[in-house]
Each structure stands twice: as C-alpha cells, then as structure tokens.
XYZ file of N, CA and C in Angstrom:
747
model
N -22.112 -9.385 -31.996
C -22.193 -10.112 -30.834
C -23.202 -10.965 -30.640
N -23.019 -12.201 -30.331
C -24.170 -13.109 -30.283
C -24.712 -13.230 -28.759
N -26.103 -13.089 -28.751
C -26.573 -13.310 -27.503
C -28.003 -14.181 -27.669
N -27.930 -15.299 -27.177
C -29.079 -16.217 -27.536
C -30.282 -16.034 -26.316
N -31.420 -15.779 -26.879
C -32.566 -15.681 -25.937
C -33.062 -16.988 -25.338
N -33.343 -17.077 -24.122
C -33.867 -18.353 -23.683
C -34.991 -17.765 -22.602
N -35.949 -18.736 -22.585
C -36.982 -18.497 -21.626
C -36.748 -19.098 -20.288
N -37.229 -18.351 -19.236
C -36.954 -18.820 -17.850
C -37.366 -20.162 -17.494
N -38.476 -20.692 -18.109
C -38.965 -21.965 -17.854
C -38.383 -23.021 -18.870
N -37.350 -22.779 -19.496
C -36.628 -23.695 -20.393
C -35.988 -24.756 -19.527
N -36.027 -25.946 -19.768
C -35.322 -26.971 -18.843
C -33.817 -26.778 -19.017
N -33.107 -26.918 -18.023
C -31.597 -26.674 -18.143
C -30.942 -27.582 -19.157
N -31.300 -28.929 -19.158
C -30.744 -29.734 -20.091
C -30.951 -29.238 -21.591
N -32.197 -28.797 -21.794
C -32.489 -28.366 -23.165
C -31.893 -27.148 -23.491
N -31.704 -26.254 -22.605
C -30.991 -25.010 -22.875
C -29.449 -25.230 -23.017
N -28.933 -26.188 -22.377
C -27.506 -26.649 -22.575
C -27.347 -27.196 -23.859
N -28.231 -28.034 -24.312
C -28.143 -28.617 -25.735
C -28.285 -27.497 -26.853
N -29.142 -26.462 -26.589
C -29.251 -25.453 -27.577
C -27.984 -24.508 -27.621
N -27.507 -24.365 -26.434
C -26.191 -23.600 -26.451
C -24.963 -24.179 -27.037
N -24.847 -25.476 -26.913
C -23.854 -26.409 -27.521
C -24.063 -26.273 -29.034
N -25.331 -26.502 -29.446
C -25.457 -26.464 -30.914
C -25.069 -25.160 -31.555
N -25.566 -24.014 -30.850
C -25.189 -22.668 -31.420
C -23.583 -22.541 -31.362
N -23.068 -22.887 -30.366
C -21.694 -22.623 -30.264
C -20.920 -23.433 -31.310
N -21.299 -24.559 -31.558
C -20.694 -25.323 -32.620
C -20.675 -24.690 -34.035
N -21.939 -24.093 -34.209
C -22.084 -23.362 -35.472
C -21.030 -22.198 -35.546
N -21.024 -21.548 -34.303
C -19.930 -20.275 -34.330
C -18.610 -20.638 -34.474
N -18.299 -21.866 -33.936
C -16.807 -22.471 -34.048
C -16.549 -22.946 -35.399
N -17.503 -23.196 -36.142
C -17.301 -24.007 -37.495
C -16.851 -25.426 -37.420
N -17.287 -26.122 -36.202
C -16.846 -27.374 -36.166
C -17.984 -28.271 -35.308
N -18.087 -29.506 -35.634
C -19.073 -30.221 -35.017
C -18.243 -31.276 -34.196
N -18.407 -31.209 -32.904
C -17.632 -32.097 -32.103
C -17.930 -33.499 -32.186
N -16.921 -34.302 -32.214
C -17.204 -35.801 -32.167
C -17.447 -36.274 -30.708
N -16.584 -35.544 -29.838
C -16.755 -35.849 -28.311
C -17.379 -34.491 -27.752
N -18.605 -34.436 -27.621
C -19.240 -33.176 -27.149
C -19.065 -32.917 -25.656
N -18.607 -33.933 -24.983
C -18.151 -33.753 -23.551
C -16.962 -32.872 -23.307
N -16.129 -32.812 -24.437
C -14.994 -31.801 -24.453
C -15.575 -30.291 -24.334
N -16.443 -30.102 -25.311
C -16.974 -28.642 -25.356
C -17.768 -28.430 -24.121
N -18.432 -29.405 -23.637
C -19.273 -28.995 -22.389
C -18.305 -28.772 -21.215
N -17.146 -29.563 -21.126
C -16.333 -29.310 -19.993
C -15.598 -27.968 -20.210
N -15.222 -27.568 -21.366
C -14.544 -26.205 -21.598
C -15.580 -25.016 -21.109
N -16.852 -25.343 -21.117
C -17.809 -24.273 -20.770
C -18.146 -24.335 -19.124
N -17.441 -25.311 -18.564
C -17.755 -25.510 -17.165
C -16.837 -24.901 -16.157
N -17.426 -23.733 -15.480
C -16.616 -23.118 -14.529
C -16.437 -24.019 -13.329
N -15.304 -23.803 -12.424
C -15.091 -24.680 -11.196
C -16.290 -24.438 -10.326
N -16.908 -23.326 -10.180
C -17.962 -23.109 -9.242
C -19.273 -24.037 -9.526
N -19.345 -24.396 -10.727
C -20.405 -25.265 -11.177
C -20.219 -26.745 -10.524
N -18.889 -27.110 -10.733
C -18.526 -28.426 -10.234
C -18.568 -28.585 -8.747
N -18.380 -27.283 -8.120
C -18.380 -27.323 -6.577
C -19.747 -27.476 -6.112
N -20.813 -26.806 -6.812
C -22.172 -26.862 -6.464
C -22.893 -28.342 -7.019
N -22.268 -28.842 -7.876
C -22.880 -30.105 -8.583
C -21.814 -31.173 -8.488
N -21.453 -31.775 -7.428
C -20.408 -32.878 -7.348
C -20.951 -34.094 -8.066
N -22.239 -34.275 -8.227
C -22.681 -35.366 -9.158
C -22.376 -35.286 -10.613
N -22.137 -34.119 -10.995
C -21.885 -33.958 -12.431
C -20.464 -34.247 -12.786
N -20.360 -35.202 -13.698
C -18.968 -35.852 -14.076
C -18.180 -35.250 -15.119
N -18.795 -34.239 -15.610
C -18.092 -33.538 -16.764
C -16.764 -33.023 -16.489
N -16.538 -32.421 -15.198
C -15.234 -31.707 -14.841
C -15.196 -30.312 -15.288
N -14.294 -29.578 -14.531
C -14.282 -28.099 -14.877
C -13.344 -27.783 -15.993
N -13.174 -26.690 -16.516
C -12.433 -26.329 -17.578
C -10.986 -26.010 -17.463
N -10.423 -26.189 -16.230
C -9.120 -25.459 -16.069
C -7.888 -26.308 -16.682
N -8.055 -27.551 -16.878
C -6.994 -28.179 -17.675
C -7.104 -27.807 -19.252
N -8.299 -27.784 -19.763
C -8.487 -27.384 -20.983
C -8.040 -25.870 -21.275
N -8.150 -25.128 -20.242
C -7.743 -23.678 -20.382
C -6.296 -23.686 -20.419
N -5.428 -24.459 -19.730
C -4.089 -24.518 -19.822
C -3.579 -24.882 -21.240
N -4.197 -25.911 -21.822
C -3.981 -26.345 -23.218
C -4.294 -25.344 -24.111
N -5.479 -24.700 -24.076
C -5.847 -23.741 -25.003
C -4.906 -22.560 -25.077
N -4.451 -22.164 -23.881
C -3.528 -20.925 -23.782
C -2.235 -21.341 -24.569
N -1.703 -22.388 -24.499
C -0.595 -22.713 -25.263
C -0.811 -22.769 -26.656
N -1.879 -23.426 -27.192
C -2.353 -23.494 -28.573
C -2.614 -22.157 -29.151
N -3.169 -21.267 -28.316
C -3.529 -20.002 -28.934
C -2.182 -19.187 -29.076
N -1.407 -19.182 -28.196
C -0.053 -18.632 -28.446
C 0.615 -18.981 -29.577
N 0.643 -20.451 -29.929
C 1.262 -20.858 -31.133
C 0.590 -20.425 -32.371
N -0.801 -20.640 -32.376
C -1.597 -20.335 -33.590
C -1.545 -18.810 -33.932
N -1.718 -17.987 -32.915
C -1.518 -16.516 -33.141
C -0.201 -16.236 -33.551
N 0.872 -16.636 -32.828
C 2.250 -16.352 -33.278
C 2.505 -16.693 -34.733
N 2.046 -17.884 -35.158
C 2.200 -18.336 -36.517
C 1.554 -17.588 -37.543
N 0.424 -17.050 -37.222
C -0.349 -16.268 -38.037
C 0.145 -14.867 -38.169
N 0.623 -14.299 -37.036
C 1.412 -13.063 -37.196
C 2.751 -13.089 -38.054
N 3.413 -14.195 -37.795
C 4.615 -14.403 -38.601
C 4.429 -14.414 -40.141
N 3.190 -15.134 -40.456
C 2.916 -15.105 -41.939
C 2.348 -13.948 -42.515
N 1.548 -13.368 -41.699
C 0.759 -12.156 -42.188
C 1.657 -10.974 -42.260
N 2.615 -10.835 -41.371
C 3.433 -9.556 -41.331
C 4.900 -10.019 -41.586
N 5.295 -10.296 -42.864
C 6.646 -10.835 -43.065
C 7.879 -9.920 -42.768
N 7.477 -8.565 -42.826
C 8.471 -7.494 -42.461
C 8.587 -7.152 -41.066
N 7.768 -7.547 -40.179
C 7.898 -7.245 -38.872
C 9.130 -7.818 -38.111
N 9.776 -7.003 -37.272
C 10.822 -7.504 -36.393
C 10.289 -8.426 -35.353
N 11.121 -9.121 -34.552
C 10.767 -9.957 -33.509
C 9.990 -9.270 -32.550
N 10.530 -8.042 -32.079
C 9.857 -7.203 -31.077
C 8.429 -6.788 -31.416
N 8.281 -6.328 -32.638
C 6.969 -6.090 -33.196
C 5.896 -7.190 -33.188
N 6.376 -8.298 -33.620
C 5.634 -9.451 -33.708
C 5.104 -9.872 -32.226
N 6.184 -9.823 -31.359
C 5.874 -10.232 -29.815
C 4.767 -9.260 -29.364
N 4.858 -7.940 -29.622
C 3.889 -7.023 -29.004
C 2.462 -7.275 -29.553
N 2.424 -7.524 -30.948
C 1.199 -7.718 -31.525
C 0.460 -8.844 -30.998
N 1.243 -10.014 -30.898
C 0.706 -11.415 -30.390
C 0.167 -11.157 -28.907
N 0.840 -10.400 -28.101
C 0.512 -10.048 -26.779
C -0.894 -9.376 -26.901
N -1.093 -8.309 -27.678
C -2.256 -7.686 -27.708
C -3.390 -8.593 -28.219
N -3.126 -9.473 -28.944
C -4.153 -10.454 -29.524
C -4.605 -11.534 -28.569
N -3.698 -11.972 -27.589
C -4.222 -12.893 -26.524
C -4.287 -12.378 -25.243
N -4.404 -11.084 -25.037
C -4.524 -10.574 -23.705
C -5.995 -10.837 -23.314
N -6.225 -10.661 -21.879
C -7.432 -11.036 -21.283
C -8.732 -10.244 -21.959
N -8.480 -8.968 -22.183
C -9.548 -8.059 -22.659
C -9.991 -8.415 -24.177
N -8.875 -8.832 -24.938
C -9.326 -9.289 -26.275
C -9.960 -10.585 -26.412
N -9.490 -11.599 -25.609
C -10.150 -12.897 -25.661
C -11.566 -12.851 -25.063
N -11.671 -12.013 -23.964
C -13.056 -11.805 -23.354
C -14.078 -11.366 -24.540
N -13.536 -10.236 -25.349
C -14.362 -9.704 -26.331
C -14.706 -10.688 -27.439
N -13.727 -11.558 -27.843
C -14.046 -12.524 -28.772
C -14.889 -13.698 -28.219
N -14.831 -13.950 -26.913
C -15.854 -14.980 -26.221
C -17.232 -14.441 -26.391
N -17.367 -13.117 -26.049
C -18.806 -12.415 -26.251
C -19.190 -12.579 -27.798
N -18.309 -12.335 -28.615
C -18.645 -12.315 -29.888
C -19.189 -13.497 -30.506
N -18.627 -14.699 -30.019
C -18.955 -15.881 -30.558
C -20.092 -16.683 -29.630
N -20.378 -15.983 -28.564
C -21.486 -16.526 -27.704
C -21.163 -17.467 -26.665
N -19.853 -17.376 -26.190
C -19.321 -18.321 -25.176
C -19.988 -17.942 -23.820
N -20.145 -16.651 -23.691
C -20.746 -16.195 -22.370
C -22.197 -16.693 -22.070
N -22.948 -16.887 -23.120
C -24.303 -17.348 -23.062
C -24.223 -18.890 -22.527
N -23.194 -19.618 -23.050
C -23.100 -21.058 -22.852
C -22.478 -21.523 -21.554
N -21.808 -20.442 -20.835
C -21.168 -20.998 -19.664
C -22.030 -21.683 -18.698
N -21.391 -22.607 -17.928
C -22.060 -23.366 -16.886
C -21.359 -22.874 -15.493
N -22.284 -22.149 -14.804
C -21.693 -21.465 -13.582
C -22.474 -21.903 -12.419
N -21.892 -21.982 -11.143
C -22.579 -22.173 -9.957
C -23.443 -21.010 -9.694
N -24.501 -21.156 -8.837
C -25.501 -20.125 -8.581
C -24.826 -18.920 -8.107
N -23.856 -19.152 -7.145
C -23.157 -17.946 -6.413
C -22.551 -17.157 -7.495
N -21.628 -17.777 -8.373
C -20.983 -17.087 -9.250
C -21.797 -16.391 -10.485
N -22.996 -17.011 -10.637
C -24.000 -16.423 -11.595
C -24.513 -15.083 -11.028
N -24.959 -15.251 -9.860
C -25.621 -13.964 -9.078
C -24.534 -13.013 -8.894
N -23.251 -13.308 -8.737
C -22.101 -12.220 -8.507
C -21.751 -11.632 -9.979
N -22.370 -11.949 -11.155
C -22.018 -11.439 -12.403
C -21.004 -12.126 -12.962
N -20.752 -13.380 -12.689
C -19.646 -14.104 -13.236
C -19.681 -14.508 -14.774
N -21.042 -14.468 -15.224
C -21.204 -14.854 -16.566
C -20.461 -13.869 -17.605
N -20.404 -12.707 -17.241
C -19.799 -11.580 -18.200
C -18.508 -11.091 -17.565
N -17.814 -11.570 -16.666
C -16.609 -11.299 -16.013
C -15.515 -11.535 -17.039
N -14.625 -10.544 -17.276
C -13.749 -10.841 -18.352
C -12.838 -11.942 -18.149
N -12.369 -12.188 -16.841
C -11.476 -13.296 -16.570
C -12.165 -14.688 -16.919
N -13.480 -14.751 -16.479
C -14.153 -16.105 -16.885
C -14.400 -16.230 -18.313
N -14.584 -15.239 -18.979
C -14.761 -15.273 -20.566
C -13.449 -15.595 -21.171
N -12.471 -15.129 -20.655
C -11.100 -15.299 -21.050
C -10.668 -16.879 -20.988
N -10.881 -17.146 -19.869
C -10.560 -18.652 -19.409
C -11.438 -19.611 -20.221
N -12.655 -19.261 -20.312
C -13.556 -20.208 -21.133
C -13.226 -20.230 -22.552
N -12.738 -19.033 -23.178
C -12.342 -18.932 -24.471
C -11.069 -19.870 -24.833
N -10.140 -19.794 -23.824
C -9.046 -20.536 -23.923
C -9.316 -22.048 -23.860
N -10.274 -22.375 -22.902
C -10.648 -23.731 -22.800
C -11.307 -24.388 -24.011
N -12.245 -23.483 -24.702
C -12.855 -23.848 -25.801
C -11.756 -24.177 -26.911
N -10.701 -23.350 -27.090
C -9.833 -23.594 -28.000
C -9.041 -24.903 -27.721
N -8.730 -25.170 -26.526
C -8.162 -26.403 -26.057
C -8.958 -27.615 -26.513
N -10.289 -27.488 -26.258
C -11.303 -28.556 -26.651
C -11.219 -28.664 -28.145
N -11.252 -27.691 -28.855
C -11.327 -27.667 -30.238
C -10.043 -28.442 -30.876
N -8.864 -27.961 -30.275
C -7.711 -28.675 -30.599
C -7.633 -30.269 -30.484
N -8.105 -30.649 -29.256
C -8.277 -32.089 -29.124
C -9.204 -32.808 -29.890
N -10.416 -32.136 -30.292
C -11.384 -32.889 -31.093
C -11.093 -32.697 -32.609
N -10.435 -31.474 -33.028
C -10.425 -31.344 -34.446
C -9.000 -31.040 -34.967
N -8.085 -30.900 -34.144
C -6.717 -30.639 -34.431
C -6.376 -29.186 -34.752
N -5.075 -28.917 -35.042
C -4.626 -27.493 -35.306
C -5.479 -26.843 -36.459
N -5.934 -27.587 -37.379
C -6.624 -27.014 -38.488
C -7.984 -26.491 -38.034
N -8.580 -26.974 -37.284
C -9.892 -26.589 -36.738
C -9.651 -25.405 -35.867
N -8.680 -25.254 -35.220
C -8.371 -24.067 -34.413
C -7.882 -22.909 -35.334
N -7.079 -23.167 -36.247
C -6.778 -21.935 -37.259
C -7.835 -21.510 -38.069
N -8.734 -22.372 -38.480
C -10.084 -21.953 -39.023
C -10.957 -21.100 -38.276
N -10.899 -21.376 -36.998
C -11.812 -20.611 -36.012
C -11.188 -19.390 -35.729
N -9.810 -19.311 -35.250
C -9.213 -18.129 -34.806
C -8.753 -17.089 -35.788
N -8.223 -17.553 -36.960
C -7.578 -16.671 -37.787
C -8.556 -15.642 -38.296
N -9.966 -15.936 -38.633
C -10.862 -14.704 -39.108
C -11.188 -13.942 -37.996
N -11.066 -14.404 -36.636
C -11.357 -13.606 -35.575
C -10.380 -12.438 -35.252
N -9.050 -12.881 -35.295
C -7.969 -12.216 -34.939
C -7.419 -11.078 -36.005
N -7.900 -11.468 -37.296
C -7.464 -10.520 -38.322
C -7.920 -9.073 -38.149
N -9.313 -8.887 -38.011
C -9.601 -7.442 -37.694
C -9.101 -6.865 -36.428
N -8.768 -7.668 -35.512
C -8.274 -7.100 -34.181
C -6.923 -6.769 -34.413
N -6.256 -7.401 -35.136
C -4.671 -7.032 -35.490
C -4.639 -5.858 -36.277
N -5.447 -5.669 -37.305
C -5.545 -4.485 -38.083
C -5.921 -3.241 -37.268
N -6.958 -3.282 -36.261
C -7.383 -2.265 -35.495
C -6.241 -1.979 -34.642
N -5.463 -2.819 -34.094
C -4.550 -2.627 -33.071
C -3.346 -1.946 -33.721
N -2.977 -2.202 -35.041
C -1.933 -1.630 -35.731
C -2.375 -0.244 -36.104
N -3.542 0.013 -36.462
C -4.004 1.346 -36.960
C -3.935 2.335 -35.763
N -4.420 1.693 -34.446
C -4.480 2.590 -33.370
C -3.016 3.026 -32.902
N -2.067 2.018 -33.039
C -0.700 2.286 -32.695
C -0.072 3.348 -33.610
N -0.400 3.130 -34.973
C 0.094 4.087 -36.006
C -0.447 5.456 -35.813
N -1.670 5.568 -35.553
C -2.436 6.824 -35.339
C -1.887 7.533 -33.991
N -1.625 6.813 -32.995
C -0.953 7.300 -31.773
C 0.306 7.723 -31.994
N 1.179 7.069 -32.702
C 2.452 7.475 -32.920
C 2.632 8.843 -33.739
N 1.916 8.690 -34.796
C 2.096 9.925 -35.708
C 1.417 11.107 -35.129
N 0.272 10.889 -34.516
C -0.329 12.230 -33.980
C 0.424 12.701 -32.729
N 0.770 11.850 -31.886
C 1.578 12.147 -30.668
C 2.810 12.889 -31.002
N 3.609 12.385 -31.928
C 4.834 12.892 -32.409
C 4.670 14.369 -32.918
N 3.661 14.428 -33.772
C 3.321 15.805 -34.355
C 2.877 16.845 -33.213
N 2.159 16.298 -32.229
C 1.592 17.175 -31.114
C 2.747 17.514 -30.211
N 3.573 16.569 -29.907
C 4.736 17.039 -29.026
C 5.522 18.045 -29.691
N 5.994 17.899 -30.969
C 6.750 19.021 -31.613
C 6.116 20.192 -31.753
N 4.911 20.242 -32.283
C 4.219 21.563 -32.446
C 3.945 22.277 -31.199
N 3.686 21.564 -30.125
C 3.357 22.237 -28.746
C 4.868 22.902 -28.374
N 5.929 22.097 -28.379
C 7.188 22.580 -27.966
C 7.720 23.693 -28.811
N 7.661 23.522 -30.056
C 8.307 24.520 -31.103
C 7.329 25.723 -31.431
N 6.085 25.454 -31.662
C 5.117 26.489 -32.035
C 4.308 26.994 -30.939
N 4.096 26.223 -29.850
C 3.146 26.525 -28.859
C 1.588 26.324 -29.352
N 1.460 25.531 -30.203
C 0.032 25.299 -30.698
C -0.193 23.798 -30.602
N -1.436 23.349 -30.722
C -1.859 22.074 -30.645
C -2.462 21.660 -31.909
N -2.042 20.633 -32.717
C -2.634 20.337 -33.953
C -4.175 20.296 -33.876
N -4.824 20.799 -34.938
C -6.268 20.574 -35.005
C -6.716 19.824 -36.332
N -7.452 18.798 -36.202
C -7.888 18.012 -37.424
C -9.353 18.274 -37.594
N -9.502 18.184 -39.061
C -11.000 18.265 -39.502
C -11.140 17.417 -40.711
N -12.350 16.828 -40.905
C -12.669 16.091 -41.950
C -13.243 17.035 -43.086
N -12.645 17.041 -44.276
C -12.970 18.027 -45.333
C -13.889 17.266 -46.490
N -13.923 16.039 -46.392
C -14.627 15.337 -47.521
C -15.029 13.846 -47.139
N -16.002 13.305 -47.485
C -16.401 11.922 -47.467
C -16.872 11.508 -48.783
N -16.282 10.395 -49.194
C -16.689 9.850 -50.576
C -17.045 8.348 -50.266
N -17.852 7.894 -51.304
C -18.266 6.469 -51.381
C -19.583 6.228 -50.644
N -20.034 4.948 -50.843
C -21.137 4.479 -50.152
C -20.894 4.263 -48.658
N -22.010 4.183 -47.855
C -21.803 3.953 -46.407
C -20.873 2.829 -45.942
N -20.949 1.658 -46.578
C -20.351 0.490 -46.357
C -18.810 0.609 -46.807
N -18.467 1.645 -47.434
C -17.045 1.644 -47.990
C -16.660 3.115 -48.141
N -16.852 3.936 -47.179
C -16.555 5.372 -47.183
C -15.093 5.650 -47.164
N -14.715 6.665 -47.811
C -13.392 7.328 -47.756
C -13.468 8.502 -47.139
N -12.775 8.844 -46.262
C -12.671 10.199 -45.536
C -11.195 10.788 -45.882
N -11.334 12.297 -46.054
C -10.245 13.060 -46.298
C -10.097 14.100 -45.224
N -9.036 14.108 -44.446
C -8.883 14.978 -43.288
C -7.572 15.953 -43.600
N -7.634 17.067 -42.804
C -6.529 17.919 -42.866
C -6.138 18.158 -41.411
N -4.757 18.487 -41.276
C -4.370 18.839 -40.022
C -3.755 20.305 -40.091
N -4.184 21.213 -39.121
C -3.731 22.624 -39.145
C -2.868 22.805 -37.947
N -1.869 23.559 -38.152
C -0.929 24.052 -37.064
C -1.221 25.496 -37.078
N -2.026 25.931 -35.989
C -2.487 27.307 -35.984
C -3.470 27.556 -37.179
N -3.205 28.380 -38.034
C -4.237 28.574 -39.299
C -3.747 27.945 -40.366
N -2.518 27.263 -40.480
C -1.878 26.693 -41.686
C -2.186 25.298 -41.797
N -2.706 24.893 -42.936
C -2.813 23.495 -43.281
C -1.533 22.884 -43.547
N -1.124 21.969 -42.602
C -0.012 21.380 -42.652
C 0.250 19.994 -43.324
N -0.955 19.328 -43.402
C -0.978 18.019 -44.109
C -2.415 17.402 -44.373
N -2.448 16.641 -45.415
C -3.740 15.962 -45.734
C -3.679 14.521 -45.946
N -4.717 13.817 -45.493
C -4.573 12.429 -45.567
C -6.016 11.691 -45.805
N -5.864 10.623 -46.404
C -7.131 9.834 -46.813
C -7.154 8.431 -46.128
N -8.316 8.097 -45.661
C -8.474 6.704 -45.034
C -9.861 6.206 -45.048
N -10.122 4.876 -44.591
C -11.479 4.332 -44.646
C -12.174 4.631 -43.302
N -11.525 5.344 -42.480
C -12.150 5.847 -41.281
C -11.628 7.151 -40.852
N -12.307 8.011 -40.037
C -11.793 9.394 -39.753
C -10.469 9.269 -39.042
N -10.342 8.321 -38.200
C -9.133 8.183 -37.457
C -7.974 7.816 -38.356
N -8.115 6.832 -39.386
C -7.069 6.640 -40.396
C -6.695 7.899 -41.216
N -7.711 8.629 -41.638
C -7.471 9.763 -42.419
C -6.633 10.806 -41.554
N -6.952 10.966 -40.258
C -6.241 12.008 -39.402
C -4.686 11.472 -39.398
N -4.594 10.157 -39.092
C -3.328 9.727 -38.876
C -2.552 9.958 -40.155
N -3.075 9.688 -41.268
C -2.429 10.011 -42.681
C -1.971 11.395 -42.847
N -2.848 12.312 -42.417
C -2.586 13.801 -42.448
C -1.548 13.991 -41.603
N -1.550 13.451 -40.354
C -0.344 13.802 -39.429
C 0.844 13.290 -40.041
N 0.954 12.084 -40.503
C 2.182 11.557 -41.157
C 2.642 12.428 -42.240
N 1.835 12.902 -43.128
C 2.113 13.831 -44.145
C 2.668 15.104 -43.669
N 2.084 15.680 -42.700
C 2.612 16.909 -42.062
C 4.047 16.812 -41.619
N 4.298 15.698 -40.909
C 5.537 15.267 -40.382
C 6.527 15.240 -41.449
N 6.332 14.410 -42.529
C 7.190 14.110 -43.463
C 7.576 15.268 -44.360
N 6.489 16.082 -44.598
C 6.642 17.186 -45.675
C 7.020 18.503 -44.909
N 6.482 18.811 -43.862
C 6.571 20.197 -43.163
C 7.635 20.108 -41.989
N 7.717 19.076 -41.213
C 8.455 18.981 -40.033
C 9.840 18.357 -40.192
N 9.894 17.269 -40.796
C 11.298 16.643 -40.899
C 12.248 17.397 -41.722
N 11.833 17.981 -42.834
C 12.932 18.775 -43.450
C 13.550 19.963 -42.568
N 12.691 20.451 -41.582
C 13.198 21.561 -40.768
C 14.179 21.078 -39.699
N 14.123 19.803 -39.282
C 14.947 19.275 -38.181
C 15.954 18.287 -38.695
N 15.934 17.989 -39.975
C 16.972 17.131 -40.452
C 18.254 17.780 -40.631
C-alpha cells in the first residue's frame, strides 16, 4: 500500500503536484490533460468550500468510470475464465467491483493520499472512508479512459484485479469444500473435521504446504497448496471425493 509522506508546512499547490506525479506513476499513464486527473480526485466537499476553484468535482467522472470498470472487468473475466458459466462470471465481476474491493485498490495505488477534500470532510475521516475511496477510484478510471482510452484502463486495471480474482475464487472453493465436509461429518459422525499442516517445503517466497484433515482420529484426506488455506481446501476436497462420495453415491 502506498502512503506518501508530506510535511505540514508543504504548500498545498506543491503537495498537489507531488500527489499527481506519484499517482500517474502508479497508473502507468502520463496525462495529457492533467485537469481530468485533478477533477477525479476532487470530492464535492472541496468544491463547496472552494467555489473559486474551477476544477469541478468528480461525480460525473465517477459515473463514467463505473461503466468502464464494469466493461473492462467483465471482458477480463470472460477471457481469463473461458469455462465459467454466466452466473459464475457475474458473481466474480460483482466481487471485483464492489465498494470494499475498489476502496482497497484505491489505497493500494495511493488515491487516498491524493484526494482533495473540504476541511469538514477531512476532519470527519473522509480521506479513508470506503465510499469516498471507491468513488474516487471509479472517477480516476473515468479520467484515465478519457485521456488514454480503453487500452490505458486495461493496462492499469488488469494487473490489479488478477490477484483479487484468484483470492476470491480460492476463498469460495475453500469455503465450499470445507463447509460441505463439515456439514456431513457433523450430521453423520457427530465430529468436526480437524486440519493440521504436516509439512512445509520450498523457500519463503514460494512455499508449498501439505495438510491433512482428520475425522475423529482417522486421516480422511491430504492436500497440497501454496498457502495453508489452499492445502486445507485440497485436503477437504480429497476427503470428500475419496472417502465420503463413494458412501453416499
């Protein structure tokens, strides 16, 4: 997550320029019309308190960016997951463009630091409020689309949403496999599955974990993954397919 340090006595205009430069680096795009980016970062409260400022607020750009994000994210999901049904693609896209996700991405690229807020909104904690961050992220995407076209938006968005999509799918798979196993084992055996990591292999930056799942004292499945959660999910899946499914089929 990017947080730029500024001194209290730094002139607002200088701080604004520094923020715009840093954000353009994070976006991977140098704006031909820098007013677009500045407007995308301007909360309505700033305009209310500075009527002399002619930049305007970010609400129209937010509207545009919301539509562009839906399209770019949907197209990426369509290409990246060719076997997904329509409903699965819709759910994944919704997870990628929800308020919490976009607010986190805004923090990640430093949009929060660059927001232009009215004093009241600033003092009320508005700089890190999820709705403000989400709105500003959408507005920045709208500005990026106007200044650099769809290619600029895709180059910025796709590397950001890739890891989020994988984490979302892994969490869904983990929840589904482990929940199904737990529901069955509690109903049929009166026990709750217990998971344990039995081995770790590889360097710290590329570890592989091996997990076991036990039903009572019996090892029911074993799985491997690049995180403990993924290994446990794989173990639950193996237990279900090898031990449980044959009994209920």
